[in-house]
């Protein structure tokens, strides 16, 4: 296994199976963040993740963290909160504000650089990247964004500025996604937060098999049309 240097003139990636074991999943470096290359990456189970000042690094970890939308873990406290939720949840109403929120609301710093923001804005404009927004009286208090691959959604990042805001974004999205044929949410790498919400680890090979099948399947044509997904109970 060796780290592959990508060319700016060829968007091809090496096989994810050739990724390093340490650090887990590091596959390649270099290239660019063009829409064509990003889409090629997601189609092969690869995503960019790097710090400001570093070269572009491309990853495909093993195991992979995923969440079945129908198995979102709704705790009793979250169930009580959601029953009286003050939040309105929308889809694709404010992609720019969401990705900027994900970039700025990080005490430990962020990998969401200006180049990443610009790149995913382009994917959003092309209809591939999407955002879920959580509002409290017209103020954006949380949200998440990611990249669609058929009936699989590759979650990239989320943020929260109010109690349970990011959990509300994922809960409402998973409910709507599952109702419309969505099958899997990619969480990339398992952490304490995603594990508490029901995410689990599967092998990279199993993930790639699911990706190959699901990216060719389709959600209803109007699923990603900007709209309100959830209104606060009256």
PDB file of C-alpha atoms in Angstrom:
ATOM      1  CA  UNK A   1       0.000   0.000   0.000  1.00  0.00           C
ATOM      2  CA  UNK A   2       1.304   3.434  -0.913  1.00  0.00           C
ATOM      3  CA  UNK A   3      -0.015   6.959  -1.044  1.00  0.00           C
ATOM      4  CA  UNK A   4      -0.899   7.968  -4.605  1.00  0.00           C
ATOM      5  CA  UNK A   5      -0.188  11.434  -6.029  1.00  0.00           C
ATOM      6  CA  UNK A   6      -3.111  12.562  -8.205  1.00  0.00           C
ATOM      7  CA  UNK A   7      -2.682  14.468 -11.445  1.00  0.00           C
ATOM      8  CA  UNK A   8      -4.528  17.706 -12.129  1.00  0.00           C
ATOM      9  CA  UNK A   9      -5.129  16.470 -15.667  1.00  0.00           C
ATOM     10  CA  UNK A  10      -6.809  13.157 -14.847  1.00  0.00           C
ATOM     11  CA  UNK A  11      -9.722  12.730 -12.422  1.00  0.00           C
ATOM     12  CA  UNK A  12      -9.231   8.977 -11.993  1.00  0.00           C
ATOM     13  CA  UNK A  13      -8.680   7.575  -8.482  1.00  0.00           C
ATOM     14  CA  UNK A  14      -6.862   4.427  -7.392  1.00  0.00           C
ATOM     15  CA  UNK A  15      -8.922   1.609  -5.873  1.00  0.00           C
ATOM     16  CA  UNK A  16     -10.130   2.421  -2.350  1.00  0.00           C
ATOM     17  CA  UNK A  17      -8.914  -1.034  -1.330  1.00  0.00           C
ATOM     18  CA  UNK A  18      -5.371   0.322  -1.659  1.00  0.00           C
ATOM     19  CA  UNK A  19      -5.836   2.931   1.087  1.00  0.00           C
ATOM     20  CA  UNK A  20      -3.390   3.011   3.982  1.00  0.00           C
ATOM     21  CA  UNK A  21      -4.207   1.276   7.240  1.00  0.00           C
ATOM     22  CA  UNK A  22      -2.438   4.036   9.185  1.00  0.00           C
ATOM     23  CA  UNK A  23      -3.696   6.676   9.040  1.00  0.00           C
ATOM     24  CA  UNK A  24      -6.849   4.686   8.398  1.00  0.00           C
ATOM     25  CA  UNK A  25      -8.194   5.229   4.885  1.00  0.00           C
ATOM     26  CA  UNK A  26      -5.717   7.745   3.494  1.00  0.00           C
ATOM     27  CA  UNK A  27      -5.644   6.945  -0.220  1.00  0.00           C
ATOM     28  CA  UNK A  28      -4.256   9.833  -2.268  1.00  0.00           C
ATOM     29  CA  UNK A  29      -3.159  13.447  -2.270  1.00  0.00           C
ATOM     30  CA  UNK A  30      -3.272  16.301  -4.721  1.00  0.00           C
ATOM     31  CA  UNK A  31      -5.505  16.825  -7.716  1.00  0.00           C
ATOM     32  CA  UNK A  32      -8.175  19.493  -7.339  1.00  0.00           C
ATOM     33  CA  UNK A  33     -11.709  20.046  -6.038  1.00  0.00           C
ATOM     34  CA  UNK A  34     -13.462  20.339  -9.383  1.00  0.00           C
ATOM     35  CA  UNK A  35     -17.073  19.080  -9.539  1.00  0.00           C
ATOM     36  CA  UNK A  36     -16.053  16.257 -11.880  1.00  0.00           C
ATOM     37  CA  UNK A  37     -13.348  15.016  -9.520  1.00  0.00           C
ATOM     38  CA  UNK A  38     -15.533  15.330  -6.423  1.00  0.00           C
ATOM     39  CA  UNK A  39     -18.340  13.399  -8.073  1.00  0.00           C
ATOM     40  CA  UNK A  40     -15.905  10.736  -9.213  1.00  0.00           C
ATOM     41  CA  UNK A  41     -14.651  10.481  -5.625  1.00  0.00           C
ATOM     42  CA  UNK A  42     -18.103  10.056  -4.092  1.00  0.00           C
ATOM     43  CA  UNK A  43     -19.052   7.483  -6.696  1.00  0.00           C
ATOM     44  CA  UNK A  44     -16.060   5.428  -5.519  1.00  0.00           C
ATOM     45  CA  UNK A  45     -16.559   5.898  -1.786  1.00  0.00           C
ATOM     46  CA  UNK A  46     -13.817   8.512  -1.417  1.00  0.00           C
ATOM     47  CA  UNK A  47     -13.995  11.963   0.192  1.00  0.00           C
ATOM     48  CA  UNK A  48     -11.608  14.916   0.751  1.00  0.00           C
ATOM     49  CA  UNK A  49     -10.464  15.875   4.242  1.00  0.00           C
ATOM     50  CA  UNK A  50      -7.454  18.088   4.951  1.00  0.00           C
ATOM     51  CA  UNK A  51      -6.367  21.068   7.031  1.00  0.00           C
ATOM     52  CA  UNK A  52      -5.618  24.581   5.864  1.00  0.00           C
ATOM     53  CA  UNK A  53      -2.152  24.697   4.322  1.00  0.00           C
ATOM     54  CA  UNK A  54      -2.023  20.948   3.645  1.00  0.00           C
ATOM     55  CA  UNK A  55      -2.341  19.336   0.212  1.00  0.00           C
ATOM     56  CA  UNK A  56      -5.750  17.936  -0.679  1.00  0.00           C
ATOM     57  CA  UNK A  57      -6.025  14.534   1.015  1.00  0.00           C
ATOM     58  CA  UNK A  58      -8.464  11.837  -0.116  1.00  0.00           C
ATOM     59  CA  UNK A  59      -9.834   9.139   2.202  1.00  0.00           C
ATOM     60  CA  UNK A  60     -11.764   5.870   2.170  1.00  0.00           C
ATOM     61  CA  UNK A  61     -11.654   4.429   5.709  1.00  0.00           C
ATOM     62  CA  UNK A  62     -12.209   0.822   6.740  1.00  0.00           C
ATOM     63  CA  UNK A  63     -14.519   0.294   8.561  1.00  0.00           C
ATOM     64  CA  UNK A  64     -17.061   2.857   7.414  1.00  0.00           C
ATOM     65  CA  UNK A  65     -19.677   4.479   9.651  1.00  0.00           C
ATOM     66  CA  UNK A  66     -23.230   4.380   8.284  1.00  0.00           C
ATOM     67  CA  UNK A  67     -26.731   5.051   9.557  1.00  0.00           C
ATOM     68  CA  UNK A  68     -29.871   3.297   8.379  1.00  0.00           C
ATOM     69  CA  UNK A  69     -32.468   6.104   8.328  1.00  0.00           C
ATOM     70  CA  UNK A  70     -35.130   3.826   9.767  1.00  0.00           C
ATOM     71  CA  UNK A  71     -32.821   3.006  12.712  1.00  0.00           C
ATOM     72  CA  UNK A  72     -32.194   6.571  13.891  1.00  0.00           C
ATOM     73  CA  UNK A  73     -31.970   6.253  17.667  1.00  0.00           C
ATOM     74  CA  UNK A  74     -34.562   8.558  19.204  1.00  0.00           C
ATOM     75  CA  UNK A  75     -33.890   8.823  22.938  1.00  0.00           C
ATOM     76  CA  UNK A  76     -36.786   9.417  25.308  1.00  0.00           C
ATOM     77  CA  UNK A  77     -35.555  12.923  26.062  1.00  0.00           C
ATOM     78  CA  UNK A  78     -35.223  13.748  22.349  1.00  0.00           C
ATOM     79  CA  UNK A  79     -38.662  12.287  21.676  1.00  0.00           C
ATOM     80  CA  UNK A  80     -40.163  14.559  24.348  1.00  0.00           C
ATOM     81  CA  UNK A  81     -38.251  17.550  22.985  1.00  0.00           C
ATOM     82  CA  UNK A  82     -39.280  16.900  19.380  1.00  0.00           C
ATOM     83  CA  UNK A  83     -42.945  16.544  20.354  1.00  0.00           C
ATOM     84  CA  UNK A  84     -42.837  20.167  21.492  1.00  0.00           C
ATOM     85  CA  UNK A  85     -40.053  21.355  19.203  1.00  0.00           C
ATOM     86  CA  UNK A  86     -39.828  25.101  18.533  1.00  0.00           C
ATOM     87  CA  UNK A  87     -37.922  24.487  15.307  1.00  0.00           C
ATOM     88  CA  UNK A  88     -38.860  24.692  11.657  1.00  0.00           C
ATOM     89  CA  UNK A  89     -36.790  22.443   9.371  1.00  0.00           C
ATOM     90  CA  UNK A  90     -36.223  23.170   5.692  1.00  0.00           C
ATOM     91  CA  UNK A  91     -34.403  21.560   2.794  1.00  0.00           C
ATOM     92  CA  UNK A  92     -32.070  23.444   0.434  1.00  0.00           C
ATOM     93  CA  UNK A  93     -33.180  26.886   1.622  1.00  0.00           C
ATOM     94  CA  UNK A  94     -29.770  28.188   2.747  1.00  0.00           C
ATOM     95  CA  UNK A  95     -26.899  25.949   1.644  1.00  0.00           C
ATOM     96  CA  UNK A  96     -24.334  28.723   1.960  1.00  0.00           C
ATOM     97  CA  UNK A  97     -25.334  29.589   5.525  1.00  0.00           C
ATOM     98  CA  UNK A  98     -25.221  25.929   6.561  1.00  0.00           C
ATOM     99  CA  UNK A  99     -21.770  25.174   5.192  1.00  0.00           C
ATOM    100  CA  UNK A 100     -20.474  28.422   6.692  1.00  0.00           C
ATOM    101  CA  UNK A 101     -22.026  27.423  10.026  1.00  0.00           C
ATOM    102  CA  UNK A 102     -20.308  24.051   9.839  1.00  0.00           C
ATOM    103  CA  UNK A 103     -17.015  25.800   9.094  1.00  0.00           C
ATOM    104  CA  UNK A 104     -17.194  28.455  11.819  1.00  0.00           C
ATOM    105  CA  UNK A 105     -18.805  26.614  14.731  1.00  0.00           C
ATOM    106  CA  UNK A 106     -15.747  24.522  15.606  1.00  0.00           C
ATOM    107  CA  UNK A 107     -13.723  25.204  18.767  1.00  0.00           C
ATOM    108  CA  UNK A 108     -11.018  22.819  17.552  1.00  0.00           C
ATOM    109  CA  UNK A 109     -10.706  24.481  14.145  1.00  0.00           C
ATOM    110  CA  UNK A 110     -12.084  23.302  10.834  1.00  0.00           C
ATOM    111  CA  UNK A 111     -11.181  21.355   7.741  1.00  0.00           C
ATOM    112  CA  UNK A 112     -13.896  23.278   5.831  1.00  0.00           C
ATOM    113  CA  UNK A 113     -11.591  25.775   4.154  1.00  0.00           C
ATOM    114  CA  UNK A 114     -12.604  28.479   1.676  1.00  0.00           C
ATOM    115  CA  UNK A 115     -11.687  26.091  -1.138  1.00  0.00           C
ATOM    116  CA  UNK A 116     -13.988  23.409   0.308  1.00  0.00           C
ATOM    117  CA  UNK A 117     -16.822  25.928   0.705  1.00  0.00           C
ATOM    118  CA  UNK A 118     -16.442  27.060  -2.910  1.00  0.00           C
ATOM    119  CA  UNK A 119     -16.223  23.475  -4.199  1.00  0.00           C
ATOM    120  CA  UNK A 120     -19.378  22.299  -2.437  1.00  0.00           C
ATOM    121  CA  UNK A 121     -21.225  25.452  -3.461  1.00  0.00           C
ATOM    122  CA  UNK A 122     -20.544  24.391  -7.055  1.00  0.00           C
ATOM    123  CA  UNK A 123     -21.831  20.891  -6.319  1.00  0.00           C
ATOM    124  CA  UNK A 124     -24.952  22.421  -4.774  1.00  0.00           C
ATOM    125  CA  UNK A 125     -25.553  24.620  -7.818  1.00  0.00           C
ATOM    126  CA  UNK A 126     -25.260  21.495  -9.989  1.00  0.00           C
ATOM    127  CA  UNK A 127     -27.864  19.690  -7.860  1.00  0.00           C
ATOM    128  CA  UNK A 128     -25.571  17.192  -6.116  1.00  0.00           C
ATOM    129  CA  UNK A 129     -24.957  18.748  -2.684  1.00  0.00           C
ATOM    130  CA  UNK A 130     -27.826  19.550  -0.335  1.00  0.00           C
ATOM    131  CA  UNK A 131     -28.515  21.213   3.001  1.00  0.00           C
ATOM    132  CA  UNK A 132     -30.995  20.787   5.821  1.00  0.00           C
ATOM    133  CA  UNK A 133     -31.655  23.913   7.891  1.00  0.00           C
ATOM    134  CA  UNK A 134     -33.080  24.279  11.410  1.00  0.00           C
ATOM    135  CA  UNK A 135     -34.706  27.609  12.239  1.00  0.00           C
ATOM    136  CA  UNK A 136     -35.929  29.152  15.482  1.00  0.00           C
ATOM    137  CA  UNK A 137     -38.104  32.210  14.864  1.00  0.00           C
ATOM    138  CA  UNK A 138     -36.321  32.913  11.592  1.00  0.00           C
ATOM    139  CA  UNK A 139     -32.808  32.435  12.983  1.00  0.00           C
ATOM    140  CA  UNK A 140     -30.646  29.598  11.667  1.00  0.00           C
ATOM    141  CA  UNK A 141     -29.675  27.548  14.734  1.00  0.00           C
ATOM    142  CA  UNK A 142     -28.405  24.330  13.156  1.00  0.00           C
ATOM    143  CA  UNK A 143     -28.147  22.211  10.073  1.00  0.00           C
ATOM    144  CA  UNK A 144     -26.230  19.685   8.017  1.00  0.00           C
ATOM    145  CA  UNK A 145     -25.073  19.201   4.439  1.00  0.00           C
ATOM    146  CA  UNK A 146     -23.890  16.386   2.220  1.00  0.00           C
ATOM    147  CA  UNK A 147     -23.802  14.851  -1.239  1.00  0.00           C
ATOM    148  CA  UNK A 148     -26.521  12.692  -2.771  1.00  0.00           C
ATOM    149  CA  UNK A 149     -25.680   9.374  -4.407  1.00  0.00           C
ATOM    150  CA  UNK A 150     -29.040   7.993  -5.494  1.00  0.00           C
ATOM    151  CA  UNK A 151     -30.704   6.461  -2.419  1.00  0.00           C
ATOM    152  CA  UNK A 152     -27.535   6.982  -0.342  1.00  0.00           C
ATOM    153  CA  UNK A 153     -26.733  10.335   1.255  1.00  0.00           C
ATOM    154  CA  UNK A 154     -23.114  11.135   2.099  1.00  0.00           C
ATOM    155  CA  UNK A 155     -23.272  13.315   5.195  1.00  0.00           C
ATOM    156  CA  UNK A 156     -20.397  15.790   5.384  1.00  0.00           C
ATOM    157  CA  UNK A 157     -20.871  17.972   8.446  1.00  0.00           C
ATOM    158  CA  UNK A 158     -23.439  19.396  10.855  1.00  0.00           C
ATOM    159  CA  UNK A 159     -23.561  22.219  13.380  1.00  0.00           C
ATOM    160  CA  UNK A 160     -25.708  23.325  16.281  1.00  0.00           C
ATOM    161  CA  UNK A 161     -26.164  26.691  17.964  1.00  0.00           C
ATOM    162  CA  UNK A 162     -29.160  25.695  20.102  1.00  0.00           C
ATOM    163  CA  UNK A 163     -30.228  22.649  22.093  1.00  0.00           C
ATOM    164  CA  UNK A 164     -30.840  19.564  19.915  1.00  0.00           C
ATOM    165  CA  UNK A 165     -30.668  21.573  16.676  1.00  0.00           C
ATOM    166  CA  UNK A 166     -28.313  19.256  14.764  1.00  0.00           C
ATOM    167  CA  UNK A 167     -30.122  16.179  16.109  1.00  0.00           C
ATOM    168  CA  UNK A 168     -33.381  17.689  14.844  1.00  0.00           C
ATOM    169  CA  UNK A 169     -31.840  18.203  11.388  1.00  0.00           C
ATOM    170  CA  UNK A 170     -30.764  14.567  11.161  1.00  0.00           C
ATOM    171  CA  UNK A 171     -33.956  13.193  12.691  1.00  0.00           C
ATOM    172  CA  UNK A 172     -36.266  15.055  10.320  1.00  0.00           C
ATOM    173  CA  UNK A 173     -34.061  14.344   7.307  1.00  0.00           C
ATOM    174  CA  UNK A 174     -33.858  10.608   8.073  1.00  0.00           C
ATOM    175  CA  UNK A 175     -37.638  10.420   8.426  1.00  0.00           C
ATOM    176  CA  UNK A 176     -38.270  12.153   5.078  1.00  0.00           C
ATOM    177  CA  UNK A 177     -35.419  10.317   3.359  1.00  0.00           C
ATOM    178  CA  UNK A 178     -36.683   6.896   4.448  1.00  0.00           C
ATOM    179  CA  UNK A 179     -40.280   7.705   3.487  1.00  0.00           C
ATOM    180  CA  UNK A 180     -39.114   8.503  -0.049  1.00  0.00           C
ATOM    181  CA  UNK A 181     -36.924   5.466  -0.611  1.00  0.00           C
ATOM    182  CA  UNK A 182     -33.640   6.629   0.952  1.00  0.00           C
ATOM    183  CA  UNK A 183     -31.685   3.665   2.259  1.00  0.00           C
ATOM    184  CA  UNK A 184     -28.440   4.764   3.861  1.00  0.00           C
ATOM    185  CA  UNK A 185     -26.650   7.791   5.333  1.00  0.00           C
ATOM    186  CA  UNK A 186     -22.852   7.717   5.149  1.00  0.00           C
ATOM    187  CA  UNK A 187     -21.298   9.096   8.351  1.00  0.00           C
ATOM    188  CA  UNK A 188     -17.721   8.348   7.211  1.00  0.00           C
ATOM    189  CA  UNK A 189     -16.034   7.704  10.579  1.00  0.00           C
ATOM    190  CA  UNK A 190     -17.838   6.673  13.760  1.00  0.00           C
ATOM    191  CA  UNK A 191     -17.697   9.072  16.693  1.00  0.00           C
ATOM    192  CA  UNK A 192     -19.509   9.294  20.014  1.00  0.00           C
ATOM    193  CA  UNK A 193     -22.195  11.633  18.655  1.00  0.00           C
ATOM    194  CA  UNK A 194     -23.099   9.607  15.541  1.00  0.00           C
ATOM    195  CA  UNK A 195     -22.940   6.341  17.507  1.00  0.00           C
ATOM    196  CA  UNK A 196     -25.462   7.735  19.994  1.00  0.00           C
ATOM    197  CA  UNK A 197     -27.825   8.415  17.077  1.00  0.00           C
ATOM    198  CA  UNK A 198     -27.684   4.843  15.784  1.00  0.00           C
ATOM    199  CA  UNK A 199     -24.724   4.861  13.393  1.00  0.00           C
ATOM    200  CA  UNK A 200     -22.724   1.643  13.122  1.00  0.00           C
ATOM    201  CA  UNK A 201     -19.595   0.409  11.382  1.00  0.00           C
ATOM    202  CA  UNK A 202     -19.496  -1.853   8.330  1.00  0.00           C
ATOM    203  CA  UNK A 203     -16.508  -2.967   6.279  1.00  0.00           C
ATOM    204  CA  UNK A 204     -15.337  -0.747   3.441  1.00  0.00           C
ATOM    205  CA  UNK A 205     -16.045  -3.543   0.991  1.00  0.00           C
ATOM    206  CA  UNK A 206     -19.628  -3.844   2.228  1.00  0.00           C
ATOM    207  CA  UNK A 207     -20.062  -0.075   1.998  1.00  0.00           C
ATOM    208  CA  UNK A 208     -18.739   0.014  -1.560  1.00  0.00           C
ATOM    209  CA  UNK A 209     -21.127  -2.770  -2.571  1.00  0.00           C
ATOM    210  CA  UNK A 210     -24.057  -0.792  -1.150  1.00  0.00           C
ATOM    211  CA  UNK A 211     -22.819   2.400  -2.813  1.00  0.00           C
ATOM    212  CA  UNK A 212     -22.523   0.733  -6.220  1.00  0.00           C
ATOM    213  CA  UNK A 213     -26.158  -0.399  -6.032  1.00  0.00           C
ATOM    214  CA  UNK A 214     -27.723   2.639  -4.363  1.00  0.00           C
ATOM    215  CA  UNK A 215     -26.092   5.364  -6.443  1.00  0.00           C
ATOM    216  CA  UNK A 216     -27.911   3.981  -9.514  1.00  0.00           C
ATOM    217  CA  UNK A 217     -31.303   4.084  -7.794  1.00  0.00           C
ATOM    218  CA  UNK A 218     -33.437   7.205  -7.731  1.00  0.00           C
ATOM    219  CA  UNK A 219     -35.488   9.129  -5.225  1.00  0.00           C
ATOM    220  CA  UNK A 220     -38.727  10.820  -6.380  1.00  0.00           C
ATOM    221  CA  UNK A 221     -37.899  13.524  -8.924  1.00  0.00           C
ATOM    222  CA  UNK A 222     -38.963  16.380  -6.648  1.00  0.00           C
ATOM    223  CA  UNK A 223     -37.356  15.132  -3.428  1.00  0.00           C
ATOM    224  CA  UNK A 224     -34.529  17.698  -3.385  1.00  0.00           C
ATOM    225  CA  UNK A 225     -36.754  20.639  -4.331  1.00  0.00           C
ATOM    226  CA  UNK A 226     -36.418  23.384  -1.666  1.00  0.00           C
ATOM    227  CA  UNK A 227     -39.258  23.037   0.806  1.00  0.00           C
ATOM    228  CA  UNK A 228     -40.244  22.877   4.471  1.00  0.00           C
ATOM    229  CA  UNK A 229     -39.806  19.421   6.008  1.00  0.00           C
ATOM    230  CA  UNK A 230     -41.119  20.063   9.513  1.00  0.00           C
ATOM    231  CA  UNK A 231     -43.177  22.735  11.253  1.00  0.00           C
ATOM    232  CA  UNK A 232     -43.336  23.273  15.025  1.00  0.00           C
ATOM    233  CA  UNK A 233     -46.428  21.781  16.668  1.00  0.00           C
ATOM    234  CA  UNK A 234     -49.168  24.329  17.170  1.00  0.00           C
TER     235      UNK A 234
END
